[in-house]
Short mmCIF file of C-alpha atoms in Angstrom, two decimals:
data_model
loop_
_atom_site.label_atom_id
_atom_site.label_comp_id
_atom_site.label_asym_id
_atom_site.label_seq_id
_atom_site.Cartn_x
_atom_site.Cartn_y
_atom_site.Cartn_z
CA UNK A 20 -54.58 67.95 145.80
CA UNK A 21 -56.58 64.52 147.19
CA UNK A 22 -58.91 65.37 145.27
CA UNK A 23 -61.32 64.41 147.63
CA UNK A 24 -64.63 66.72 148.14
CA UNK A 25 -63.24 66.99 152.54
CA UNK A 26 -60.35 65.68 154.21
CA UNK A 27 -59.52 65.01 157.99
CA UNK A 28 -56.00 65.62 159.65
CA UNK A 29 -54.87 62.22 160.38
CA UNK A 30 -51.63 63.17 161.94
CA UNK A 31 -49.12 65.86 162.79
CA UNK A 32 -45.79 65.03 163.72
CA UNK A 33 -42.77 66.78 165.32
CA UNK A 34 -39.22 65.32 163.47
CA UNK A 35 -36.15 66.33 165.60
CA UNK A 36 -32.96 64.91 164.06
CA UNK A 37 -29.53 65.56 165.40
CA UNK A 38 -26.14 65.36 164.28
CA UNK A 39 -24.96 62.23 163.92
CA UNK A 40 -28.05 60.34 163.54
CA UNK A 41 -27.79 58.11 161.09
CA UNK A 42 -29.88 56.98 157.33
CA UNK A 43 -34.37 56.77 157.92
CA UNK A 44 -35.42 54.05 155.91
CA UNK A 45 -36.70 53.60 152.66
CA UNK A 46 -40.81 53.84 153.47
CA UNK A 47 -44.13 54.54 153.04
CA UNK A 48 -46.64 56.58 155.03
CA UNK A 49 -49.93 54.15 154.70
CA UNK A 50 -48.06 51.45 155.11
CA UNK A 51 -47.89 52.40 159.11
CA UNK A 52 -51.57 54.08 159.00
CA UNK A 53 -54.30 51.46 159.93
CA UNK A 54 -56.26 52.93 156.48
CA UNK A 55 -58.03 50.88 153.98
CA UNK A 56 -57.30 53.55 151.43
CA UNK A 57 -55.40 55.63 148.52
CA UNK A 58 -56.14 59.06 150.17
CA UNK A 59 -53.14 60.43 151.95
CA UNK A 60 -51.22 63.08 151.39
CA UNK A 61 -47.95 64.72 153.62
CA UNK A 62 -47.32 68.43 153.67
CA UNK A 63 -43.56 67.71 155.11
CA UNK A 64 -42.18 71.59 156.86
CA UNK A 65 -38.56 72.61 157.10
CA UNK A 66 -38.54 74.29 160.62
CA UNK A 67 -34.23 74.45 159.63
CA UNK A 68 -32.31 75.21 157.09
CA UNK A 69 -32.11 72.24 154.53
CA UNK A 70 -29.81 73.05 152.07
CA UNK A 71 -27.43 70.13 150.72
CA UNK A 72 -27.89 66.21 151.45
CA UNK A 73 -25.74 66.31 154.64
CA UNK A 74 -28.33 68.17 156.23
CA UNK A 75 -30.87 65.20 155.91
CA UNK A 76 -33.72 66.14 153.82
CA UNK A 77 -36.22 63.42 152.18
CA UNK A 78 -35.46 61.60 149.22
CA UNK A 79 -38.75 60.58 147.83
CA UNK A 80 -38.74 57.57 144.68
CA UNK A 81 -40.86 59.43 142.05
CA UNK A 82 -43.60 57.98 140.67
CA UNK A 83 -43.20 54.39 143.35
CA UNK A 84 -47.01 55.04 144.80
CA UNK A 85 -48.57 54.38 141.11
CA UNK A 86 -46.44 51.08 141.42
CA UNK A 87 -49.26 48.37 142.40
CA UNK A 88 -46.76 45.32 142.08
CA UNK A 89 -43.64 47.20 145.08
CA UNK A 90 -46.60 46.23 147.97
CA UNK A 91 -48.59 42.83 145.96
CA UNK A 92 -45.72 40.69 145.61
CA UNK A 93 -42.46 41.89 147.82
CA UNK A 94 -42.46 41.54 151.21
CA UNK A 95 -41.50 44.90 153.66
CA UNK A 96 -37.79 44.06 153.34
CA UNK A 97 -38.77 43.87 149.57
CA UNK A 98 -40.18 47.72 148.93
CA UNK A 99 -37.09 49.26 150.87
CA UNK A 100 -34.63 46.87 148.56
CA UNK A 101 -36.58 48.72 145.13
CA UNK A 102 -32.98 49.59 143.56
CA UNK A 103 -33.10 47.59 140.15
CA UNK A 104 -37.29 49.29 139.93
CA UNK A 105 -35.60 52.63 138.34
CA UNK A 106 -37.44 55.56 140.38
CA UNK A 107 -36.03 58.86 139.72
CA UNK A 108 -35.33 60.28 143.13
CA UNK A 109 -35.59 63.73 143.99
CA UNK A 110 -35.06 65.71 147.30
CA UNK A 111 -36.24 69.30 147.02
CA UNK A 112 -33.85 70.18 148.28
CA UNK A 113 -31.85 73.49 149.40
CA UNK A 114 -35.65 74.56 151.69
CA UNK A 115 -35.46 77.26 154.44
CA UNK A 116 -37.44 77.55 156.91
CA UNK A 117 -41.07 77.65 155.86
CA UNK A 118 -40.02 75.73 152.78
CA UNK A 119 -42.78 71.94 152.32
CA UNK A 120 -42.72 69.92 150.17
CA UNK A 121 -45.91 67.49 149.47
CA UNK A 122 -46.19 63.62 149.33
CA UNK A 123 -48.78 60.22 148.45
CA UNK A 124 -49.05 58.30 150.95
CA UNK A 125 -47.54 54.77 149.06
CA UNK A 126 -44.74 57.21 147.59
CA UNK A 127 -41.64 55.24 148.89
CA UNK A 128 -39.62 58.43 150.50
CA UNK A 129 -36.10 58.19 152.78
CA UNK A 130 -33.24 61.02 154.37
CA UNK A 131 -30.02 60.50 154.74
CA UNK A 132 -27.72 60.33 157.81
CA UNK A 133 -27.55 63.66 158.88
CA UNK A 134 -23.64 64.67 158.73
CA UNK A 135 -24.65 68.88 158.83
CA UNK A 136 -23.47 69.21 162.47
CA UNK A 137 -27.11 70.71 163.65
CA UNK A 138 -30.25 69.19 164.79
CA UNK A 139 -32.31 69.11 161.51
CA UNK A 140 -35.86 70.06 162.06
CA UNK A 141 -39.51 69.72 160.53
CA UNK A 142 -43.24 69.78 160.98
CA UNK A 143 -45.71 67.29 159.25
CA UNK A 144 -49.12 66.76 158.82
CA UNK A 145 -50.86 64.32 157.20
CA UNK A 146 -54.19 64.09 155.98
CA UNK A 147 -56.97 61.47 154.23
CA UNK A 148 -60.15 61.76 152.71
CA UNK A 149 -62.81 61.82 155.17
CA UNK A 150 -64.53 58.44 153.98
CA UNK A 151 -60.85 56.92 154.86
CA UNK A 152 -62.18 53.12 155.59
CA UNK A 153 -59.79 51.64 158.75
CA UNK A 154 -58.69 47.85 158.58
CA UNK A 155 -60.13 45.20 159.89
CA UNK A 156 -58.47 44.07 163.34
CA UNK A 157 -56.26 40.58 163.74
CA UNK A 158 -58.34 37.99 165.46
CA UNK A 159 -56.64 36.96 168.55
CA UNK A 160 -53.81 33.88 167.89
CA UNK A 161 -54.15 34.78 164.43
CA UNK A 162 -51.18 37.21 162.53
CA UNK A 163 -52.77 39.25 160.48
CA UNK A 164 -56.60 40.52 160.13
CA UNK A 165 -58.74 38.72 157.53
CA UNK A 166 -58.66 38.90 154.03
CA UNK A 167 -55.17 40.84 154.54
CA UNK A 168 -51.57 39.56 153.45
CA UNK A 169 -50.61 42.15 156.58
CA UNK A 170 -50.58 44.00 159.43
CA UNK A 171 -49.91 48.07 159.17
CA UNK A 172 -46.58 48.70 160.70
CA UNK A 173 -46.30 49.29 163.78
CA UNK A 174 -44.45 52.35 163.98
CA UNK A 175 -46.52 55.39 163.90
CA UNK A 176 -48.61 52.85 167.15
CA UNK A 177 -48.93 55.67 169.04
CA UNK A 178 -50.20 58.03 167.14
CA UNK A 179 -53.72 56.51 166.88
CA UNK A 180 -53.12 54.04 169.65
CA UNK A 181 -55.78 56.84 171.90
CA UNK A 182 -59.12 56.40 169.63
CA UNK A 183 -58.81 54.26 167.69
CA UNK A 184 -59.86 50.82 169.87
CA UNK A 185 -62.91 53.19 171.47
CA UNK A 186 -64.12 54.36 167.50
CA UNK A 187 -64.09 50.41 167.21
CA UNK A 188 -65.59 49.29 170.01
CA UNK A 189 -68.40 52.12 169.36
CA UNK A 190 -68.56 50.88 165.57
CA UNK A 191 -69.35 47.24 166.75
CA UNK A 192 -71.57 48.18 170.02
CA UNK A 193 -73.84 50.42 166.61
CA UNK A 194 -73.62 46.93 164.52
CA UNK A 195 -75.10 44.94 167.52
CA UNK A 196 -77.69 47.45 167.65
CA UNK A 197 -79.08 47.77 164.14
CA UNK A 198 -77.92 43.91 164.11
CA UNK A 199 -74.91 43.93 162.59
CA UNK A 200 -76.38 45.32 158.83
CA UNK A 201 -77.28 48.18 157.08
CA UNK A 202 -79.71 48.51 153.93
CA UNK A 203 -78.75 49.89 150.38
CA UNK A 204 -82.04 50.80 149.83
CA UNK A 205 -85.64 48.97 148.73
CA UNK A 206 -84.81 46.00 147.01
CA UNK A 207 -81.47 46.10 147.66
CA UNK A 208 -79.06 43.63 150.00
CA UNK A 209 -78.21 44.09 153.98
CA UNK A 210 -74.83 44.20 154.07
CA UNK A 211 -71.99 45.04 157.19
CA UNK A 212 -71.41 48.92 157.38
CA UNK A 213 -67.37 49.54 157.52
CA UNK A 214 -65.66 51.43 160.15
CA UNK A 215 -64.38 54.54 158.37
CA UNK A 216 -61.71 56.95 160.52
CA UNK A 217 -63.98 59.98 161.45
CA UNK A 218 -63.51 60.75 166.08
CA UNK A 219 -62.75 64.38 166.98
CA UNK A 220 -59.19 63.43 167.35
CA UNK A 221 -58.75 63.31 163.47
CA UNK A 222 -60.57 66.90 163.21
CA UNK A 223 -62.36 67.50 159.51
CA UNK A 224 -60.43 70.14 157.97
CA UNK A 225 -61.50 70.50 154.36
CA UNK A 226 -65.39 70.37 154.57
CA UNK A 227 -67.66 68.68 151.70
CA UNK A 228 -71.73 70.03 151.95
CA UNK A 229 -72.70 67.13 153.44
CA UNK A 230 -69.82 66.39 155.61
CA UNK A 231 -70.05 66.17 159.55
CA UNK A 232 -68.77 69.08 162.31
CA UNK A 233 -66.99 67.77 165.22
CA UNK A 234 -63.63 68.41 167.42
CA UNK A 235 -60.48 69.32 168.61
CA UNK A 236 -57.00 69.24 166.69
CA UNK A 237 -54.85 65.80 167.75
CA UNK A 238 -52.60 65.76 170.53
CA UNK A 239 -48.89 66.13 168.84
CA UNK A 240 -47.18 63.16 167.52
CA UNK A 241 -43.05 63.42 168.43
CA UNK A 242 -40.69 61.62 166.97
CA UNK A 243 -37.03 61.71 167.49
CA UNK A 244 -35.78 59.23 164.07
CA UNK A 245 -36.95 60.64 161.40
#
């Protein structure tokens, strides 16, 4: 589905939405990830019966992942208020336990309140391309990283806080030892190597011919709200 040679498990999340819990607002998964990529896919697996909108299924704005103007021109709030963009919306309910949906990392999605009287349970697995670059970090005292109009939303910070700082430190140390540049071959200009999301905490799960082999599954990230 991703169309990549090799993929990593970026995040696994258990979602428990209790009876009476309110709406999950419209959002995009890649807006909360520190990754400079279009190659993300989330598989959302129902662990309980999701039969109608009262059970709080995910609702997708079909085709929104192709809408370049949406994140380019609009703020986070502007992306939520998209009713004039004429997206066909679909929830794919009813879902039985074990049924799954798949959505692109830039697809707008939401969930209505849980009016069912029972806890809605789901498990999500997010995959990214093996060579997904890491977004740069904002300098001290600056609101955004160099060249970016915004930073990733901090909602999912817990899911990468354990591995990203160490990966950045290791990258800076390696760049320092190598003189801060890599060569593109004979006669080519040197350029800085991009930091990519390769760490044992985000293991390789689909392996291409040249992909490295590494580590264990990431810790489970549990959310009470979506």
